[in-house]
Amino acid sequence: MIVKDVNQEREQWGSKVGFILAAAGSAVGLGNLWKFPYVAGKNGGGAFVLVYFIILFLVGFTLMLAEIALGRHTQLNAIGAYRKLREKWAFVGGLGVLAAFMLLSFYSVVGGWVINYVIKSVTGGLNVSDPEVLGNMFGEFVANRWTPIIYHAIFMLLTLLIVLGGVGGGIEKASKIMMPALFGFIILLAVRAVTLPGGIEGVKYLLVPDFSKINMEVILSALGQVFFSLSLGMGCMITYGSYLGKDTNIPESAVIIPLCDTAIALLAGLAVLPAVFAFGFEPAAGPGLIFVTLPAVFSQMPLGNLFAIMFFILVLFAALTSSISLLEVCVAYVVDEWGWNRKLTTWTLAGLIFAIGVPASLSMGPWADIHLLGDRGFFDTYDYIVSNWLLPLGGLLLCIFVGWIWGTDAAIKEVTNNGTLEFKLRGLWVFLIKYVGPVAILVVFVRSLT
């Protein structure tokens, strides 16, 4: 039997910068470095980026501010925050905690792949220019029974050790190291890619919009990318917001965090697409871009092995800054609601998440013939449930709760710290959280099920 530790005091961020870097790190993940470049490449480059920026403000900023305000007001985890304000709405927080738990189980598997590729890049194992050979190499690796599981365990252990240090000593300290390093690496890579012969065509493709390519598919793709890129709907920002003091300017933070996330995504696009164009590869190469196409590109660049090492370390940092926020959502819930000791909670949850992730890894190889939902294996089933159900529902219900149940007046009172801070976008934000946000997310939700 576990006895509640009633003497545990809730931690707080050591500084405003620490919170912003940690929150931005939560948002910055594999979706920025892997998904954004190929989604932009597939959806018209500059046309996609333009639509993405518009939606970033209309939806991203709106939900980000709502989640942070909800967390700081209640000083509780995702479930506790909803329960404190309206008992019957606690299930919405439950959707977020479940989403974080399930997402981390297969996200950690991919994180393990990244660690393997960091090692391969350091040892020269990726110095191959033939995409077909690289594709076979990747396929053989993920299909192996034990090797990906070992790397999955290493990634979970790194995540666990950071979260074990607590909010200030673990998450904030790690974010203060990894996020500046991440920005430094991505800027160097972008500069190198842009200066490649022919690379300027990739820059034009990414940044110069062709308005004729803007259609409903591009709009929906940008909407989905914004929503899932910012870690919204899974309790991360509620949890991180709960560690804030009253002196934090929430509107300012809710603008800076999405902008940091988007800056990384754009820099990733500038690091990837000019290089892809320079060597004649397909900009819409799809999910294989990071593990197959890019290693082929790096092998043909001067000092390519060095840039490959930098790139995969960059991807690892991005994966870790997101994984620690996902684990923290689950840890905060158990510590707050059950009163467990933080260290015991972290070890227990990390172990459970690792165990649930093992079938996701095996589904790429030995268990490939085991199907759960339709023709989906464990990995794809986890992904489908989180991406198509839990996150959109969590975001939709967040808008309804803050806009209509808790109420925008109460939310703005928290945001402005009882009127002591100015919030110039008050009227616009109320309209967005009540009407635009729910409709936009509902569209994504319905589309994801078709």
Coordinates of C-alpha atoms in Angstrom, one line a residue:
M1 CA 0.0 0.0 0.0
I2 CA 1.3 3.5 -0.9
V3 CA 0.8 6.1 1.8
K4 CA 0.1 9.7 0.7
D5 CA 2.9 12.2 1.3
V6 CA 0.8 15.1 2.5
N7 CA 3.9 17.2 3.2
Q8 CA 4.9 17.4 -0.5
E9 CA 4.9 21.0 -1.7
R10 CA 4.2 21.9 -5.3
E11 CA 7.2 23.0 -7.2
Q12 CA 7.5 26.1 -9.3
W13 CA 9.6 27.2 -12.2
G14 CA 12.8 28.9 -11.2
S15 CA 12.4 31.6 -13.8
K16 CA 10.2 32.9 -16.6
V17 CA 12.9 31.9 -19.2
G18 CA 13.0 28.4 -17.7
F19 CA 9.2 28.0 -18.2
I20 CA 9.2 29.3 -21.7
L21 CA 12.1 27.1 -22.8
A22 CA 10.5 24.0 -21.2
A23 CA 7.1 24.8 -22.7
A24 CA 8.6 25.5 -26.1
G25 CA 10.5 22.3 -25.7
S26 CA 7.3 20.4 -25.1
A27 CA 5.9 21.8 -28.3
V28 CA 9.1 21.3 -30.3
G29 CA 9.4 17.7 -31.2
L30 CA 9.7 15.2 -34.0
G31 CA 6.7 16.8 -35.6
N32 CA 8.8 20.0 -36.3
L33 CA 11.9 18.3 -37.6
W34 CA 10.5 15.3 -39.4
K35 CA 6.8 16.1 -40.2
F36 CA 6.8 19.8 -41.0
P37 CA 9.4 19.7 -43.9
Y38 CA 7.7 16.9 -45.7
V39 CA 4.1 18.2 -45.0
A40 CA 5.2 21.6 -46.3
G41 CA 6.8 19.9 -49.3
K42 CA 3.7 17.9 -50.0
N43 CA 1.3 20.9 -49.7
G44 CA 2.9 23.5 -51.9
G45 CA 5.7 24.9 -49.7
G46 CA 5.1 28.7 -49.2
A47 CA 1.4 28.3 -49.6
F48 CA 1.3 25.9 -46.7
V49 CA 3.6 28.1 -44.6
L50 CA 1.4 31.1 -45.1
V51 CA -1.8 29.3 -44.1
Y52 CA 0.1 27.7 -41.2
F53 CA 1.0 31.1 -39.8
I54 CA -2.6 32.3 -39.9
I55 CA -3.9 29.3 -38.2
L56 CA -1.1 29.4 -35.6
F57 CA -2.5 32.7 -34.4
L58 CA -6.2 31.8 -34.7
V59 CA -6.0 28.4 -33.0
G60 CA -2.5 27.8 -31.5
F61 CA -2.3 31.0 -29.5
T62 CA -5.9 30.7 -28.4
L63 CA -5.7 27.2 -27.0
M64 CA -2.2 27.8 -25.6
L65 CA -3.4 30.7 -23.5
A66 CA -6.5 28.8 -22.3
E67 CA -4.4 25.8 -21.1
I68 CA -1.8 27.8 -19.3
A69 CA -4.5 30.0 -17.6
L70 CA -6.4 26.8 -16.5
G71 CA -3.2 25.3 -15.1
R72 CA -2.0 28.4 -13.2
H73 CA -5.4 29.1 -11.8
T74 CA -5.9 25.7 -10.3
Q75 CA -2.2 24.8 -9.5
L76 CA -3.1 21.2 -10.4
N77 CA -2.6 18.5 -12.9
A78 CA -4.8 18.1 -16.0
I79 CA -7.5 16.0 -14.3
G80 CA -7.4 17.9 -11.0
A81 CA -7.7 21.3 -12.9
Y82 CA -11.0 20.4 -14.5
R83 CA -12.3 18.6 -11.4
K84 CA -11.5 21.6 -9.1
L85 CA -13.6 23.9 -11.4
R86 CA -16.4 21.5 -12.5
E87 CA -16.4 18.0 -11.0
K88 CA -18.2 16.4 -14.0
W89 CA -15.6 17.7 -16.4
A90 CA -12.6 15.9 -14.9
F91 CA -12.9 13.3 -17.7
V92 CA -11.5 15.9 -20.1
G93 CA -8.3 16.0 -18.2
G94 CA -8.4 12.3 -18.2
L95 CA -8.4 12.2 -22.0
G96 CA -5.2 14.4 -21.9
V97 CA -3.4 12.2 -19.4
L98 CA -4.3 9.0 -21.3
A99 CA -3.2 10.7 -24.5
A100 CA 0.2 11.6 -23.0
F101 CA 0.6 8.1 -21.6
M102 CA -0.2 6.4 -24.9
L103 CA 1.7 8.9 -27.0
L104 CA 4.9 8.5 -25.0
S105 CA 4.8 4.7 -25.3
F106 CA 5.3 4.8 -29.1
Y107 CA 7.1 8.2 -29.3
S108 CA 9.8 6.6 -27.1
V109 CA 10.2 3.8 -29.7
V110 CA 10.9 6.5 -32.4
G111 CA 13.2 8.3 -29.9
G112 CA 15.1 5.0 -29.7
W113 CA 15.5 5.0 -33.4
V114 CA 17.0 8.5 -33.3
I115 CA 19.5 7.4 -30.7
N116 CA 20.5 4.5 -32.9
Y117 CA 21.0 7.0 -35.8
V118 CA 23.1 9.3 -33.7
I119 CA 25.4 6.4 -33.0
K120 CA 25.4 5.4 -36.7
S121 CA 26.2 8.9 -37.8
V122 CA 29.1 9.1 -35.3
T123 CA 30.6 5.8 -36.4
G124 CA 30.1 6.6 -40.2
G125 CA 27.4 4.0 -40.7
L126 CA 25.3 6.5 -42.6
N127 CA 27.9 7.4 -45.1
V128 CA 25.8 5.9 -47.9
S129 CA 24.5 7.8 -50.9
D130 CA 22.0 5.3 -52.2
P131 CA 18.5 5.9 -50.8
E132 CA 17.5 2.3 -51.5
V133 CA 20.4 0.9 -49.4
L134 CA 19.5 3.3 -46.6
G135 CA 15.9 2.3 -46.8
N136 CA 16.8 -1.4 -46.5
M137 CA 19.1 -0.5 -43.6
F138 CA 16.3 1.3 -41.8
G139 CA 13.8 -1.5 -42.5
E140 CA 16.1 -4.2 -41.2
F141 CA 16.8 -2.2 -38.0
V142 CA 13.2 -1.5 -37.0
A143 CA 12.2 -5.1 -37.9
N144 CA 14.8 -6.5 -35.5
R145 CA 13.3 -8.1 -32.4
W146 CA 15.5 -6.8 -29.6
T147 CA 17.7 -4.0 -30.9
P148 CA 15.0 -1.3 -31.2
I149 CA 13.6 -2.3 -27.8
I150 CA 17.0 -1.8 -26.2
Y151 CA 17.1 1.7 -27.7
H152 CA 13.5 2.3 -26.7
A153 CA 14.6 1.5 -23.1
I154 CA 17.6 3.9 -23.3
F155 CA 15.4 6.7 -24.5
M156 CA 12.8 6.1 -21.7
L157 CA 15.7 6.0 -19.2
L158 CA 17.0 9.4 -20.4
T159 CA 13.4 10.8 -20.1
L160 CA 13.0 9.3 -16.7
L161 CA 16.3 10.7 -15.3
I162 CA 15.4 14.2 -16.4
V163 CA 11.8 14.1 -14.9
L164 CA 13.2 12.5 -11.7
G165 CA 15.1 15.7 -11.0
G166 CA 11.8 17.5 -10.6
V167 CA 10.5 20.7 -12.3
G168 CA 13.4 23.0 -11.4
G169 CA 16.3 20.6 -11.1
G170 CA 15.3 18.3 -13.9
I171 CA 13.0 19.6 -16.6
E172 CA 13.9 23.3 -16.4
K173 CA 17.7 22.6 -16.2
A174 CA 17.6 20.2 -19.1
S175 CA 15.5 22.5 -21.2
K176 CA 17.9 25.4 -20.6
I177 CA 20.7 23.3 -22.1
M178 CA 18.9 21.4 -24.8
M179 CA 16.7 24.2 -26.3
P180 CA 19.6 26.7 -26.9
A181 CA 21.7 23.9 -28.3
L182 CA 18.8 22.9 -30.5
F183 CA 18.4 26.4 -31.9
G184 CA 22.2 26.6 -32.5
F185 CA 22.3 23.3 -34.4
I186 CA 19.3 24.0 -36.5
I187 CA 20.6 27.5 -37.5
L188 CA 24.0 26.0 -38.5
L189 CA 22.3 23.3 -40.6
A190 CA 19.9 25.8 -42.2
V191 CA 22.9 28.1 -43.2
R192 CA 24.7 25.1 -44.7
A193 CA 21.7 23.9 -46.6
V194 CA 20.8 27.3 -48.0
T195 CA 24.4 27.9 -49.2
L196 CA 24.5 24.6 -51.2
P197 CA 24.5 25.0 -55.0
G198 CA 20.9 25.0 -56.0
G199 CA 19.7 25.3 -52.4
I200 CA 18.1 28.7 -53.1
E201 CA 15.3 26.9 -55.0
G202 CA 14.4 25.1 -51.8
V203 CA 14.2 28.4 -50.0
K204 CA 11.9 29.9 -52.6
Y205 CA 9.7 26.8 -52.5
L206 CA 9.4 27.1 -48.8
L207 CA 9.0 30.8 -48.3
V208 CA 7.4 32.2 -51.5
P209 CA 3.7 31.3 -51.6
D210 CA 2.0 30.2 -54.7
F211 CA -1.6 31.3 -53.9
S212 CA -3.0 29.0 -56.6
K213 CA -2.0 26.1 -54.4
I214 CA -4.1 27.1 -51.4
N215 CA -7.0 24.8 -51.3
M216 CA -9.1 23.0 -48.6
E217 CA -6.6 20.2 -48.3
V218 CA -3.7 22.6 -47.6
I219 CA -5.8 24.5 -45.0
L220 CA -6.8 21.3 -43.2
S221 CA -3.2 20.0 -43.3
A222 CA -1.9 23.3 -41.8
L223 CA -4.6 23.2 -39.2
G224 CA -3.8 19.6 -38.2
Q225 CA 0.0 20.4 -38.1
V226 CA -0.5 23.5 -35.8
F227 CA -2.8 21.6 -33.5
F228 CA -0.6 18.5 -33.0
S229 CA 2.7 20.4 -33.1
L230 CA 2.0 22.6 -30.1
S231 CA 1.2 19.7 -27.6
L232 CA -2.3 21.0 -27.2
G233 CA -5.1 18.8 -25.9
M234 CA -2.9 16.4 -23.9
G235 CA -2.6 18.3 -20.6
C236 CA 1.1 19.4 -21.1
M237 CA 0.5 23.1 -21.0
I238 CA -2.1 22.8 -18.1
T239 CA 0.6 20.8 -16.2
Y240 CA 3.4 23.2 -17.0
G241 CA 1.1 26.2 -16.3
S242 CA 0.3 24.8 -12.8
Y243 CA 3.9 25.4 -11.8
L244 CA 3.7 29.1 -12.6
G245 CA 3.7 31.9 -10.2
K246 CA 1.2 34.8 -10.4
D247 CA 3.9 37.2 -11.8
T248 CA 4.1 35.5 -15.2
N249 CA 2.5 37.3 -18.1
I250 CA 0.4 34.5 -19.7
P251 CA -0.5 36.3 -22.9
E252 CA 3.1 37.1 -23.6
S253 CA 4.1 33.4 -22.9
A254 CA 1.2 32.2 -25.1
V255 CA 2.6 34.2 -28.0
I256 CA 6.3 33.4 -27.5
I257 CA 5.9 29.6 -27.1
P258 CA 4.1 29.0 -30.5
L259 CA 6.5 31.4 -32.2
C260 CA 9.5 29.5 -30.9
D261 CA 7.9 26.3 -32.0
T262 CA 7.2 27.7 -35.5
A263 CA 10.7 29.2 -35.7
I264 CA 12.2 25.7 -35.2
A265 CA 9.8 24.2 -37.8
L266 CA 10.7 26.9 -40.4
L267 CA 14.4 26.5 -39.7
A268 CA 14.0 22.7 -40.1
G269 CA 12.3 23.4 -43.4
L270 CA 15.3 25.6 -44.4
A271 CA 17.7 22.9 -43.2
V272 CA 15.9 20.1 -45.1
L273 CA 14.3 21.4 -48.3
P274 CA 17.2 23.4 -49.8
A275 CA 19.4 20.3 -49.3
V276 CA 16.8 18.1 -50.8
F277 CA 16.5 20.4 -53.8
A278 CA 20.2 20.8 -54.2
F279 CA 20.7 17.0 -54.7
G280 CA 17.6 16.4 -56.7
F281 CA 15.5 14.5 -54.2
E282 CA 11.7 14.7 -53.8
P283 CA 10.6 17.4 -51.3
A284 CA 7.4 15.4 -50.5
A285 CA 9.4 12.2 -49.6
G286 CA 7.1 11.4 -46.7
P287 CA 8.0 9.9 -43.3
G288 CA 11.2 8.3 -44.7
L289 CA 12.7 11.8 -45.2
I290 CA 14.5 11.8 -41.8
F291 CA 15.9 8.3 -41.8
V292 CA 16.4 7.6 -45.5
T293 CA 16.4 10.7 -47.7
L294 CA 18.4 13.0 -45.4
P295 CA 21.2 10.6 -44.7
A296 CA 21.6 10.2 -48.5
V297 CA 21.7 14.0 -48.8
F298 CA 24.3 14.4 -46.0
S299 CA 26.6 11.7 -47.6
Q300 CA 26.9 13.9 -50.7
M301 CA 27.6 17.1 -48.9
P302 CA 31.1 18.4 -48.0
L303 CA 31.6 17.6 -44.3
G304 CA 28.3 15.7 -44.6
N305 CA 29.1 13.3 -41.8
L306 CA 29.6 16.2 -39.4
F307 CA 26.2 17.7 -40.4
A308 CA 24.6 14.3 -40.0
I309 CA 25.8 14.0 -36.5
M310 CA 24.6 17.5 -35.7
F311 CA 21.2 16.8 -37.2
F312 CA 20.5 13.6 -35.3
I313 CA 21.6 15.1 -32.0
L314 CA 19.3 17.9 -32.8
V315 CA 16.4 15.5 -33.4
L316 CA 17.2 13.6 -30.2
F317 CA 17.1 16.9 -28.2
A318 CA 13.8 17.8 -29.8
A319 CA 12.4 14.3 -29.0
L320 CA 13.6 14.5 -25.3
T321 CA 12.1 18.0 -24.7
S322 CA 8.7 16.6 -25.7
S323 CA 9.0 13.3 -24.0
I324 CA 9.8 14.8 -20.6
S325 CA 6.6 16.9 -20.8
L326 CA 4.5 13.8 -21.7
L327 CA 5.9 11.9 -18.7
E328 CA 5.5 14.9 -16.5
V329 CA 1.7 15.1 -17.3
C330 CA 1.3 11.5 -16.0
V331 CA 3.6 12.0 -13.0
A332 CA 1.9 15.2 -11.9
Y333 CA -1.5 13.5 -12.0
V334 CA -0.4 10.6 -9.7
V335 CA 1.6 12.9 -7.3
D336 CA -1.3 15.4 -7.0
E337 CA -4.2 13.0 -6.9
W338 CA -2.8 9.9 -5.2
G339 CA -0.1 11.6 -3.2
W340 CA 2.7 9.2 -4.2
N341 CA 6.3 10.0 -3.8
R342 CA 7.6 11.7 -7.0
K343 CA 10.6 9.3 -7.5
L344 CA 8.5 6.2 -7.0
T345 CA 5.8 7.6 -9.4
T346 CA 8.4 8.4 -12.1
W347 CA 10.0 5.0 -12.0
T348 CA 6.7 3.2 -12.0
L349 CA 5.1 5.2 -14.8
A350 CA 8.2 5.1 -17.0
G351 CA 8.3 1.3 -16.5
L352 CA 4.7 0.9 -17.5
I353 CA 5.0 3.2 -20.5
F354 CA 8.1 1.3 -21.6
A355 CA 6.3 -2.0 -21.4
I356 CA 3.3 -0.8 -23.4
G357 CA 5.7 0.6 -26.0
V358 CA 7.3 -2.9 -26.5
P359 CA 4.4 -4.2 -28.7
A360 CA 4.6 -1.0 -30.7
S361 CA 8.3 -1.8 -31.5
L362 CA 7.6 -5.4 -32.2
S363 CA 4.8 -4.5 -34.6
M364 CA 7.4 -3.3 -37.0
G365 CA 8.9 -6.8 -37.2
P366 CA 8.1 -10.0 -35.4
W367 CA 4.5 -8.9 -34.6
A368 CA 3.8 -7.2 -37.9
D369 CA 1.0 -9.7 -38.7
I370 CA -0.9 -8.8 -35.4
H371 CA -3.7 -6.3 -36.2
L372 CA -5.9 -4.4 -33.7
L373 CA -7.9 -1.7 -35.5
G374 CA -8.6 -2.8 -39.1
D375 CA -5.2 -3.5 -40.6
R376 CA -3.3 -1.5 -38.0
G377 CA -0.6 -3.0 -35.8
F378 CA 0.2 -1.9 -32.3
F379 CA 2.2 1.2 -33.3
D380 CA -0.3 2.5 -35.8
T381 CA -3.2 1.7 -33.5
Y382 CA -1.7 3.7 -30.6
D383 CA -1.0 6.6 -33.1
Y384 CA -4.5 6.5 -34.5
I385 CA -6.2 6.5 -31.1
V386 CA -4.1 9.4 -29.8
S387 CA -4.0 11.6 -33.0
N388 CA -7.5 11.0 -34.3
W389 CA -9.5 10.7 -31.1
L390 CA -7.9 11.8 -27.9
L391 CA -6.1 15.0 -29.0
P392 CA -8.9 16.5 -31.1
L393 CA -11.5 15.6 -28.4
G394 CA -9.3 17.1 -25.7
G395 CA -8.8 20.3 -27.7
L396 CA -12.5 20.6 -28.6
L397 CA -13.7 20.1 -25.0
L398 CA -11.0 22.5 -23.7
C399 CA -12.5 25.3 -25.9
I400 CA -16.0 24.5 -24.8
F401 CA -15.0 24.3 -21.1
V402 CA -13.0 27.6 -21.0
G403 CA -15.3 29.4 -23.4
W404 CA -18.7 28.4 -22.0
I405 CA -18.4 26.4 -18.7
W406 CA -15.6 28.0 -16.6
G407 CA -16.3 31.2 -18.6
T408 CA -14.1 33.7 -20.4
D409 CA -14.6 36.3 -17.7
A410 CA -13.0 34.0 -15.1
A411 CA -10.3 33.0 -17.6
I412 CA -9.4 36.6 -18.3
K413 CA -9.4 37.4 -14.6
E414 CA -6.7 34.8 -14.3
V415 CA -4.8 35.9 -17.4
T416 CA -4.8 39.6 -16.3
N417 CA -4.0 38.6 -12.7
N418 CA -7.2 40.3 -11.4
G419 CA -6.9 43.2 -13.8
T420 CA -3.3 44.2 -12.9
L421 CA -2.1 43.2 -16.4
E422 CA -3.3 44.6 -19.7
F423 CA -4.7 42.1 -22.3
K424 CA -5.2 44.0 -25.5
L425 CA -6.5 41.0 -27.4
R426 CA -9.2 40.2 -24.9
G427 CA -12.2 40.6 -27.2
L428 CA -10.6 38.7 -30.1
W429 CA -9.5 35.9 -27.8
V430 CA -13.0 35.5 -26.4
F431 CA -14.4 35.2 -29.9
L432 CA -11.7 32.7 -30.9
I433 CA -12.0 30.4 -27.9
K434 CA -15.8 30.4 -28.1
Y435 CA -16.4 30.0 -31.8
V436 CA -13.4 29.7 -34.1
G437 CA -11.4 27.2 -32.0
P438 CA -14.3 24.7 -31.5
V439 CA -15.3 24.8 -35.2
A440 CA -11.7 24.5 -36.5
I441 CA -10.9 21.5 -34.2
L442 CA -14.3 19.9 -35.0
V443 CA -13.4 20.1 -38.7
V444 CA -10.0 18.4 -38.0
F445 CA -11.7 15.7 -35.9
V446 CA -14.3 14.9 -38.5
R447 CA -11.7 14.8 -41.3
S448 CA -9.4 12.6 -39.3
L449 CA -12.1 9.9 -39.0
T450 CA -12.9 9.8 -42.7

